[in-house]
Tab-separated table of C-alpha atoms in Angstrom:
chain	number	residue	atom	x	y	z
A	1	MET	CA	-41.133	-14.080	-73.076
A	2	ALA	CA	-41.689	-14.825	-69.382
A	3	LYS	CA	-42.466	-11.884	-67.154
A	4	LYS	CA	-39.713	-10.994	-64.712
A	5	THR	CA	-40.209	-11.081	-60.940
A	6	ARG	CA	-40.250	-7.424	-59.890
A	7	VAL	CA	-38.669	-6.725	-56.490
A	8	LEU	CA	-38.611	-3.797	-54.051
A	9	ILE	CA	-35.705	-3.831	-51.557
A	10	VAL	CA	-36.300	-2.231	-48.140
A	11	ASP	CA	-33.168	-1.907	-45.970
A	12	ASP	CA	-31.604	0.975	-44.044
A	13	SER	CA	-28.065	-0.006	-45.103
A	14	ALA	CA	-26.967	1.515	-48.419
A	15	SER	CA	-24.287	-1.163	-48.884
A	16	VAL	CA	-26.816	-3.966	-48.320
A	17	ARG	CA	-29.255	-2.362	-50.773
A	18	GLN	CA	-26.476	-2.125	-53.353
A	19	THR	CA	-25.233	-5.689	-52.817
A	20	LEU	CA	-28.730	-7.177	-52.772
A	21	THR	CA	-29.594	-5.323	-55.980
A	22	ALA	CA	-26.497	-6.734	-57.685
A	23	VAL	CA	-27.262	-10.274	-56.470
A	24	LEU	CA	-30.893	-10.180	-57.595
A	25	GLU	CA	-30.216	-8.552	-60.960
A	26	SER	CA	-27.619	-11.223	-61.739
A	27	ASP	CA	-30.636	-13.468	-62.339
A	28	PRO	CA	-32.226	-12.786	-65.745
A	29	ASP	CA	-35.694	-13.550	-64.356
A	30	ILE	CA	-35.560	-10.824	-61.665
A	31	GLU	CA	-35.877	-7.044	-61.953
A	32	VAL	CA	-35.250	-4.706	-58.996
A	33	ILE	CA	-37.744	-1.878	-59.460
A	34	GLY	CA	-36.561	0.172	-56.494
A	35	ALA	CA	-34.863	0.349	-53.106
A	36	ALA	CA	-35.953	2.177	-49.959
A	37	SER	CA	-34.126	2.948	-46.715
A	38	ASP	CA	-37.211	2.696	-44.497
A	39	PRO	CA	-40.892	1.642	-44.606
A	40	PHE	CA	-42.145	5.184	-45.201
A	41	MET	CA	-40.079	5.529	-48.374
A	42	ALA	CA	-41.143	2.006	-49.360
A	43	ALA	CA	-44.825	2.875	-48.949
A	44	LYS	CA	-44.363	5.930	-51.191
A	45	LYS	CA	-42.665	3.824	-53.882
A	46	MET	CA	-45.419	1.191	-53.669
A	47	GLN	CA	-48.025	3.869	-54.419
A	48	GLU	CA	-46.242	4.499	-57.723
A	49	ASP	CA	-45.342	0.913	-58.650
A	50	VAL	CA	-46.496	-2.267	-56.914
A	51	PRO	CA	-43.786	-4.978	-56.814
A	52	ASP	CA	-44.306	-8.731	-57.044
A	53	VAL	CA	-42.079	-9.303	-54.002
A	54	ILE	CA	-40.632	-7.159	-51.204
A	55	THR	CA	-37.386	-7.966	-49.394
A	56	LEU	CA	-37.711	-6.400	-45.961
A	57	ASP	CA	-35.073	-5.699	-43.316
A	58	VAL	CA	-36.084	-6.638	-39.775
A	59	GLU	CA	-34.545	-3.678	-37.922
A	60	MET	CA	-34.940	-0.196	-39.385
A	61	PRO	CA	-35.335	3.379	-38.109
A	62	ARG	CA	-38.758	5.039	-37.772
A	63	MET	CA	-40.647	1.728	-38.172
A	64	ASP	CA	-39.454	-1.830	-37.628
A	65	GLY	CA	-39.900	-4.482	-40.290
A	66	ILE	CA	-42.474	-6.547	-38.375
A	67	THR	CA	-44.784	-3.548	-37.940
A	68	PHE	CA	-44.495	-2.687	-41.635
A	69	LEU	CA	-45.092	-6.319	-42.584
A	70	ARG	CA	-48.331	-6.381	-40.583
A	71	LYS	CA	-49.468	-3.173	-42.293
A	72	ILE	CA	-48.747	-4.661	-45.730
A	73	MET	CA	-50.653	-7.856	-44.924
A	74	SER	CA	-53.665	-5.961	-43.606
A	75	GLN	CA	-53.818	-3.327	-46.357
A	76	HIS	CA	-52.284	-4.702	-49.565
A	77	PRO	CA	-50.960	-8.279	-49.214
A	78	ILE	CA	-47.765	-8.801	-51.229
A	79	PRO	CA	-45.283	-11.664	-50.842
A	80	VAL	CA	-42.613	-10.502	-48.380
A	81	VAL	CA	-39.193	-12.080	-47.810
A	82	MET	CA	-37.536	-11.035	-44.557
A	83	CYS	CA	-33.840	-10.146	-44.706
A	84	SER	CA	-31.758	-10.464	-41.545
A	85	SER	CA	-28.203	-10.584	-40.275
A	86	LEU	CA	-26.942	-13.822	-38.749
A	87	THR	CA	-27.897	-13.443	-35.070
A	88	GLU	CA	-29.765	-15.558	-32.540
A	89	ALA	CA	-31.919	-12.587	-31.506
A	90	GLY	CA	-32.739	-11.866	-35.129
A	91	SER	CA	-33.810	-15.485	-35.584
A	92	GLU	CA	-36.417	-15.147	-32.844
A	93	THR	CA	-37.771	-11.998	-34.509
A	94	LEU	CA	-37.913	-13.717	-37.881
A	95	LEU	CA	-40.192	-16.382	-36.441
A	96	GLN	CA	-42.602	-13.602	-35.512
A	97	ALA	CA	-42.342	-12.337	-39.085
A	98	LEU	CA	-43.280	-15.739	-40.526
A	99	GLU	CA	-46.238	-15.923	-38.158
A	100	ALA	CA	-47.242	-12.420	-39.314
A	101	GLY	CA	-47.336	-13.511	-42.954
A	102	ALA	CA	-43.794	-13.359	-44.369
A	103	VAL	CA	-43.227	-16.023	-47.016
A	104	ASP	CA	-39.570	-16.820	-46.340
A	105	VAL	CA	-36.283	-15.642	-44.850
A	106	ILE	CA	-32.892	-14.795	-46.336
A	107	LEU	CA	-29.632	-13.802	-44.672
A	108	LYS	CA	-28.062	-10.499	-45.656
A	109	PRO	CA	-25.257	-11.215	-48.115
A	110	ARG	CA	-21.797	-10.775	-46.575
A	111	ILE	CA	-20.104	-8.059	-48.585
A	112	GLY	CA	-16.664	-8.953	-49.902
A	113	ALA	CA	-16.898	-12.724	-49.289
A	114	ALA	CA	-16.887	-13.934	-52.898
A	115	ASP	CA	-17.394	-17.653	-52.204
A	116	HIS	CA	-20.175	-16.961	-49.724
A	117	LEU	CA	-21.813	-14.441	-52.052
A	118	ALA	CA	-21.949	-16.863	-54.992
A	119	GLU	CA	-23.632	-19.575	-52.901
A	120	ALA	CA	-25.842	-17.169	-50.953
A	121	GLY	CA	-26.856	-15.513	-54.209
A	122	GLN	CA	-28.331	-18.771	-55.494
A	123	ARG	CA	-30.528	-19.097	-52.416
A	124	ILE	CA	-31.544	-15.421	-52.401
A	125	CYS	CA	-32.653	-15.491	-56.042
A	126	GLN	CA	-34.459	-18.794	-55.615
A	127	VAL	CA	-36.293	-17.613	-52.495
A	128	VAL	CA	-37.416	-14.397	-54.193
A	129	LYS	CA	-38.723	-16.209	-57.287
A	130	SER	CA	-40.416	-18.749	-55.045
A	131	ALA	CA	-42.090	-15.942	-53.090
A	132	ALA	CA	-43.549	-14.568	-56.332
A	133	GLN	CA	-45.497	-17.828	-56.676
A	134	ALA	CA	-46.695	-17.931	-53.091
A	135	ARG	CA	-50.344	-17.774	-52.153
A	136	VAL	CA	-50.598	-14.748	-49.867
A	137	THR	CA	-53.839	-13.859	-48.097
A	138	GLY	CA	-55.861	-11.505	-50.259
A	139	ILE	CA	-54.041	-12.127	-53.540
A	140	ARG	CA	-53.389	-15.078	-55.812
A	141	SER	CA	-50.650	-14.901	-58.399
A	142	SER	CA	-51.420	-16.548	-61.727
A	143	ARG	CA	-47.837	-16.178	-62.937
A	144	ARG	CA	-45.436	-19.069	-62.698
A	145	ALA	CA	-41.849	-18.068	-61.985
A	146	VAL	CA	-39.380	-19.474	-64.488
A	147	ALA	CA	-36.450	-21.051	-62.670
A	148	SER	CA	-33.132	-20.215	-64.268
A	149	ALA	CA	-30.177	-22.538	-63.842
A	150	PRO	CA	-26.973	-20.542	-64.118
A	151	THR	CA	-24.956	-23.094	-62.127
A	152	ALA	CA	-24.603	-26.858	-62.095
A	153	LYS	CA	-27.300	-28.552	-60.035
A	154	LEU	CA	-25.925	-31.435	-57.996
A	155	THR	CA	-27.916	-34.511	-56.991
A	156	ALA	CA	-27.676	-36.511	-53.772
A	157	ASP	CA	-24.847	-38.481	-55.463
A	158	ALA	CA	-22.588	-35.633	-54.296
A	159	VAL	CA	-23.144	-36.676	-50.667
A	160	LEU	CA	-23.911	-40.429	-50.655
A	161	PRO	CA	-24.354	-43.254	-53.181
A	162	PRO	CA	-27.810	-44.449	-54.341
A	163	PRO	CA	-29.665	-47.217	-52.458
A	164	SER	CA	-28.593	-50.772	-53.291
A	165	GLY	CA	-32.036	-51.547	-54.686
A	166	LYS	CA	-32.801	-54.198	-52.081
A	167	ALA	CA	-35.749	-53.112	-49.912
A	168	MET	CA	-35.227	-53.540	-46.182
A	169	ALA	CA	-37.759	-55.637	-44.260
A	170	ARG	CA	-39.972	-54.016	-41.635
A	171	THR	CA	-37.993	-54.898	-38.554
A	172	THR	CA	-37.715	-51.699	-36.521
A	173	GLU	CA	-39.718	-48.706	-35.327
A	174	MET	CA	-41.080	-46.470	-38.078
A	175	VAL	CA	-39.106	-43.295	-38.809
A	176	VAL	CA	-40.895	-40.370	-40.452
A	177	CYS	CA	-38.791	-38.248	-42.837
A	178	VAL	CA	-40.208	-34.833	-43.764
A	179	GLY	CA	-39.117	-32.269	-46.354
A	180	ALA	CA	-40.450	-28.708	-46.727
A	181	SER	CA	-39.464	-25.303	-48.071
A	182	THR	CA	-41.437	-22.110	-48.839
A	183	GLY	CA	-44.392	-21.901	-46.446
A	184	GLY	CA	-43.069	-24.877	-44.537
A	185	THR	CA	-42.445	-23.235	-41.185
A	186	GLU	CA	-46.118	-22.568	-40.541
A	187	ALA	CA	-47.197	-25.816	-42.240
A	188	LEU	CA	-44.844	-27.821	-40.026
A	189	ARG	CA	-46.176	-26.046	-36.944
A	190	GLU	CA	-49.729	-26.975	-37.897
A	191	MET	CA	-48.800	-30.616	-38.516
A	192	LEU	CA	-46.606	-31.090	-35.439
A	193	GLU	CA	-49.133	-29.458	-33.097
A	194	LYS	CA	-51.548	-32.291	-33.934
A	195	LEU	CA	-49.145	-35.090	-32.943
A	196	PRO	CA	-49.315	-36.727	-29.483
A	197	ALA	CA	-46.271	-37.230	-27.243
A	198	ASN	CA	-45.899	-40.916	-28.216
A	199	SER	CA	-45.664	-40.270	-31.975
A	200	PRO	CA	-43.023	-42.073	-34.050
A	201	GLY	CA	-39.602	-40.440	-34.361
A	202	ILE	CA	-39.469	-37.684	-36.975
A	203	VAL	CA	-36.565	-36.110	-38.876
A	204	ILE	CA	-37.162	-32.894	-40.830
A	205	VAL	CA	-35.360	-30.900	-43.496
A	206	GLN	CA	-36.813	-27.398	-43.814
A	207	HIS	CA	-34.943	-25.044	-46.144
A	208	MET	CA	-33.807	-22.161	-43.948
A	209	PRO	CA	-30.599	-20.344	-43.021
A	210	GLU	CA	-28.206	-21.419	-40.266
A	211	LYS	CA	-29.022	-20.368	-36.673
A	212	PHE	CA	-32.632	-19.833	-37.725
A	213	THR	CA	-33.309	-23.575	-37.389
A	214	ALA	CA	-32.345	-23.572	-33.702
A	215	ALA	CA	-34.792	-20.763	-32.938
A	216	PHE	CA	-37.464	-22.480	-35.037
A	217	ALA	CA	-37.020	-25.751	-33.129
A	218	ARG	CA	-37.140	-23.983	-29.747
A	219	ARG	CA	-40.358	-22.195	-30.690
A	220	LEU	CA	-42.042	-25.403	-31.869
A	221	ASN	CA	-40.923	-27.220	-28.722
A	222	THR	CA	-42.875	-24.769	-26.550
A	223	ILE	CA	-46.183	-25.399	-28.343
A	224	CYS	CA	-46.071	-29.108	-29.297
A	225	ASP	CA	-46.468	-32.299	-27.251
A	226	VAL	CA	-43.552	-33.983	-29.039
A	227	GLU	CA	-39.987	-32.982	-28.064
A	228	ILE	CA	-38.387	-30.879	-30.823
A	229	LYS	CA	-34.770	-29.807	-31.214
A	230	GLU	CA	-32.218	-28.810	-33.830
A	231	ALA	CA	-30.316	-31.975	-34.752
A	232	GLN	CA	-26.720	-32.554	-33.686
A	233	ASP	CA	-24.434	-35.168	-35.182
A	234	GLY	CA	-25.130	-38.549	-33.569
A	235	ASP	CA	-28.533	-37.651	-32.087
A	236	PRO	CA	-30.742	-40.766	-31.742
A	237	VAL	CA	-34.117	-40.866	-33.470
A	238	LEU	CA	-36.570	-41.674	-30.691
A	239	ARG	CA	-40.330	-42.064	-30.360
A	240	GLY	CA	-41.907	-38.780	-29.318
A	241	HIS	CA	-38.930	-36.759	-30.579
A	242	VAL	CA	-38.442	-34.547	-33.652
A	243	LEU	CA	-35.043	-33.562	-35.069
A	244	ILE	CA	-34.766	-30.579	-37.435
A	245	ALA	CA	-31.736	-30.385	-39.728
A	246	PRO	CA	-29.502	-27.407	-38.874
A	247	GLY	CA	-29.345	-24.697	-41.516
A	248	ASP	CA	-26.355	-24.963	-43.875
A	249	LYS	CA	-25.741	-28.655	-42.972
A	250	HIS	CA	-26.955	-31.856	-44.589
A	251	MET	CA	-28.706	-34.381	-42.329
A	252	LEU	CA	-28.684	-38.134	-43.030
A	253	LEU	CA	-30.548	-40.975	-41.358
A	254	GLU	CA	-28.207	-43.768	-40.240
A	255	ARG	CA	-28.881	-47.183	-38.701
A	256	GLN	CA	-26.934	-49.284	-36.205
A	257	GLY	CA	-28.767	-52.518	-35.478
A	258	ALA	CA	-32.333	-51.553	-34.582
A	259	ARG	CA	-31.243	-48.054	-33.553
A	260	TYR	CA	-31.526	-44.996	-35.775
A	261	TYR	CA	-29.516	-41.814	-35.415
A	262	VAL	CA	-28.698	-38.792	-37.576
A	263	SER	CA	-25.444	-37.770	-39.174
A	264	VAL	CA	-25.001	-34.020	-39.617
A	265	ARG	CA	-22.322	-33.082	-42.110
A	266	ASN	CA	-20.986	-30.495	-44.514
A	267	GLY	CA	-21.128	-30.957	-48.261
A	268	PRO	CA	-21.996	-29.206	-51.513
A	269	LEU	CA	-25.424	-27.784	-52.284
A	270	VAL	CA	-27.700	-30.596	-53.473
A	271	SER	CA	-30.683	-29.598	-55.622
A	272	ARG	CA	-29.332	-26.090	-54.798
A	273	HIS	CA	-29.970	-26.601	-51.081
A	274	ARG	CA	-28.109	-27.387	-47.881
A	275	PRO	CA	-29.764	-29.052	-46.048
A	276	SER	CA	-31.295	-31.011	-48.915
A	277	VAL	CA	-34.452	-33.099	-48.738
A	278	ASP	CA	-33.020	-35.413	-51.420
A	279	VAL	CA	-30.056	-36.225	-49.176
A	280	LEU	CA	-32.288	-37.052	-46.193
A	281	PHE	CA	-34.714	-39.122	-48.269
A	282	ARG	CA	-31.953	-41.071	-50.012
A	283	SER	CA	-30.336	-41.843	-46.659
A	284	ALA	CA	-33.713	-43.084	-45.406
A	285	ALA	CA	-34.092	-45.337	-48.442
A	286	ARG	CA	-30.638	-46.774	-47.748
A	287	SER	CA	-30.862	-47.088	-43.959
A	288	ALA	CA	-34.553	-47.664	-43.212
A	289	GLY	CA	-36.228	-48.956	-46.377
A	290	SER	CA	-39.809	-49.952	-45.620
A	291	ASN	CA	-39.367	-48.949	-41.967
A	292	ALA	CA	-39.497	-45.312	-43.116
A	293	MET	CA	-42.355	-43.001	-44.065
A	294	GLY	CA	-41.780	-40.017	-46.357
A	295	VAL	CA	-43.693	-36.720	-46.215
A	296	ILE	CA	-43.120	-33.899	-48.707
A	297	MET	CA	-44.706	-30.516	-48.077
A	298	THR	CA	-45.075	-27.022	-49.527
A	299	GLY	CA	-42.087	-25.532	-51.347
A	300	MET	CA	-40.673	-24.427	-54.688
A	301	GLY	CA	-38.453	-26.571	-56.884
A	302	ASP	CA	-37.845	-30.294	-57.020
A	303	ASP	CA	-35.703	-31.026	-53.949
A	304	GLY	CA	-36.975	-34.299	-52.496
A	305	ALA	CA	-38.639	-35.625	-55.655
A	306	ARG	CA	-35.870	-38.076	-56.545
A	307	GLY	CA	-35.276	-39.042	-52.935
A	308	MET	CA	-38.948	-39.738	-52.354
A	309	LEU	CA	-39.014	-42.020	-55.390
A	310	GLU	CA	-36.033	-43.883	-53.923
A	311	MET	CA	-37.865	-44.213	-50.594
A	312	HIS	CA	-40.969	-45.460	-52.407
A	313	GLN	CA	-38.923	-48.022	-54.351
A	314	ALA	CA	-37.321	-49.169	-51.085
A	315	GLY	CA	-40.766	-49.953	-49.647
A	316	ALA	CA	-41.504	-46.787	-47.659
A	317	PHE	CA	-45.030	-45.328	-47.488
A	318	THR	CA	-44.972	-41.811	-48.959
A	319	ILE	CA	-47.391	-38.892	-48.877
A	320	ALA	CA	-47.456	-35.379	-50.328
A	321	GLN	CA	-49.271	-32.226	-49.244
A	322	ASP	CA	-51.985	-31.286	-51.725
A	323	GLU	CA	-52.027	-28.191	-53.927
A	324	ALA	CA	-54.936	-26.443	-52.224
A	325	SER	CA	-53.180	-26.321	-48.833
A	326	SER	CA	-49.641	-25.596	-50.137
A	327	ILE	CA	-48.236	-22.061	-50.191
A	328	VAL	CA	-46.184	-23.180	-53.216
A	329	PHE	CA	-47.079	-26.493	-54.898
A	330	GLY	CA	-43.635	-27.096	-56.364
A	331	MET	CA	-41.916	-29.823	-54.356
A	332	PRO	CA	-45.048	-31.965	-53.857
A	333	LYS	CA	-45.959	-31.607	-57.542
A	334	GLU	CA	-42.496	-32.733	-58.662
A	335	ALA	CA	-42.521	-35.690	-56.255
A	336	ILE	CA	-45.913	-36.767	-57.635
A	337	ALA	CA	-44.649	-36.366	-61.220
A	338	HIS	CA	-41.629	-38.565	-60.439
A	339	GLY	CA	-43.998	-41.337	-59.353
A	340	GLY	CA	-42.800	-41.637	-55.764
A	341	VAL	CA	-45.979	-40.575	-53.907
A	342	ASP	CA	-48.518	-43.063	-52.544
A	343	ARG	CA	-51.089	-40.552	-51.295
A	344	VAL	CA	-51.826	-36.832	-51.671
A	345	VAL	CA	-53.577	-35.232	-48.678
A	346	PRO	CA	-54.412	-31.760	-47.296
A	347	LEU	CA	-52.168	-30.211	-44.642
A	348	ASP	CA	-54.705	-30.773	-41.880
A	349	GLN	CA	-54.628	-34.552	-42.520
A	350	LEU	CA	-50.850	-35.119	-42.564
A	351	ALA	CA	-50.614	-35.818	-38.817
A	352	ARG	CA	-53.530	-38.250	-39.063
A	353	GLU	CA	-51.749	-40.123	-41.897
A	354	ILE	CA	-48.567	-40.426	-39.819
A	355	LEU	CA	-50.450	-41.846	-36.846
A	356	ALA	CA	-52.496	-44.188	-39.032
A	357	GLU	CA	-49.360	-45.586	-40.684
A	358	ASP	CA	-47.755	-46.011	-37.255
A	359	ARG	CA	-50.772	-48.055	-36.063
A	360	ARG	CA	-50.585	-50.302	-39.140
A	361	ARG	CA	-47.098	-51.494	-38.181
């Protein structure tokens, strides 16, 4: 019998603690071992029983979440998932949390919104189980989380039809399509910082909540030579520019003549995600064919594996981040297993591969 992922919830709101406990314990692979209203109570509970994962509120009395996170990472590293309300200011703080060592981010479940809670619950449980697998400085988990599938898992067919099967000739500028999840925010920063201002156009799906993507794009734009923004419907894909899919929206690559642009749209969860890497990659296979390059990075699950195979079959050059440099080697591993990956490289070589492929064209 697989060992359950044991979780400690830290949040000053009693209603959030109660709702989050109910959401997490609805998954048979998760056990909530305790809840604390502030970091001091959490520290006391951790002395008695060390959890596999901590969900941590950003703003709390007596000690804020970022300060507590830094103490955890310096004293007893444990995978931490930050829990925040849906605010722009909170998004900026969450970026600091990821830089301080948090594995991922979830939005606080909205109490009483049944439809939202069912969908949000899927993401919350998946993020927590993913965090249990993450490589955190100072510890290495040998357990493998067992993904449960209580709901139907849709493919990219739910958003757009498969490619026609006819590979498109190399006739336009190269477009780089990137997919990432757990650990991806810091991995993307490392990759994008290495790219010069005249790099090929890049479109990215990173699994993260809405509003958070805008703050993430703004932060990256201040430290990278390429121009980075959260994608809006109809944005052109241009050399030297990076578009990041907005949280809770699918992003597709479209083509009009020799010009590429993105379509941002609603739709069902695909591979249990919105935005979905599979949706982006399939759209690239359909619209760009061999003019595209696919990059799949750290993350749990198999989102992107089928889409990358479709890109590969359409003539695109595809690469995956290697296991040693991935926080969670789930998505790259699945893409490799599906047979859609041309090369497997460490994180610090991804930018070099993009530039090398651009020069070959």
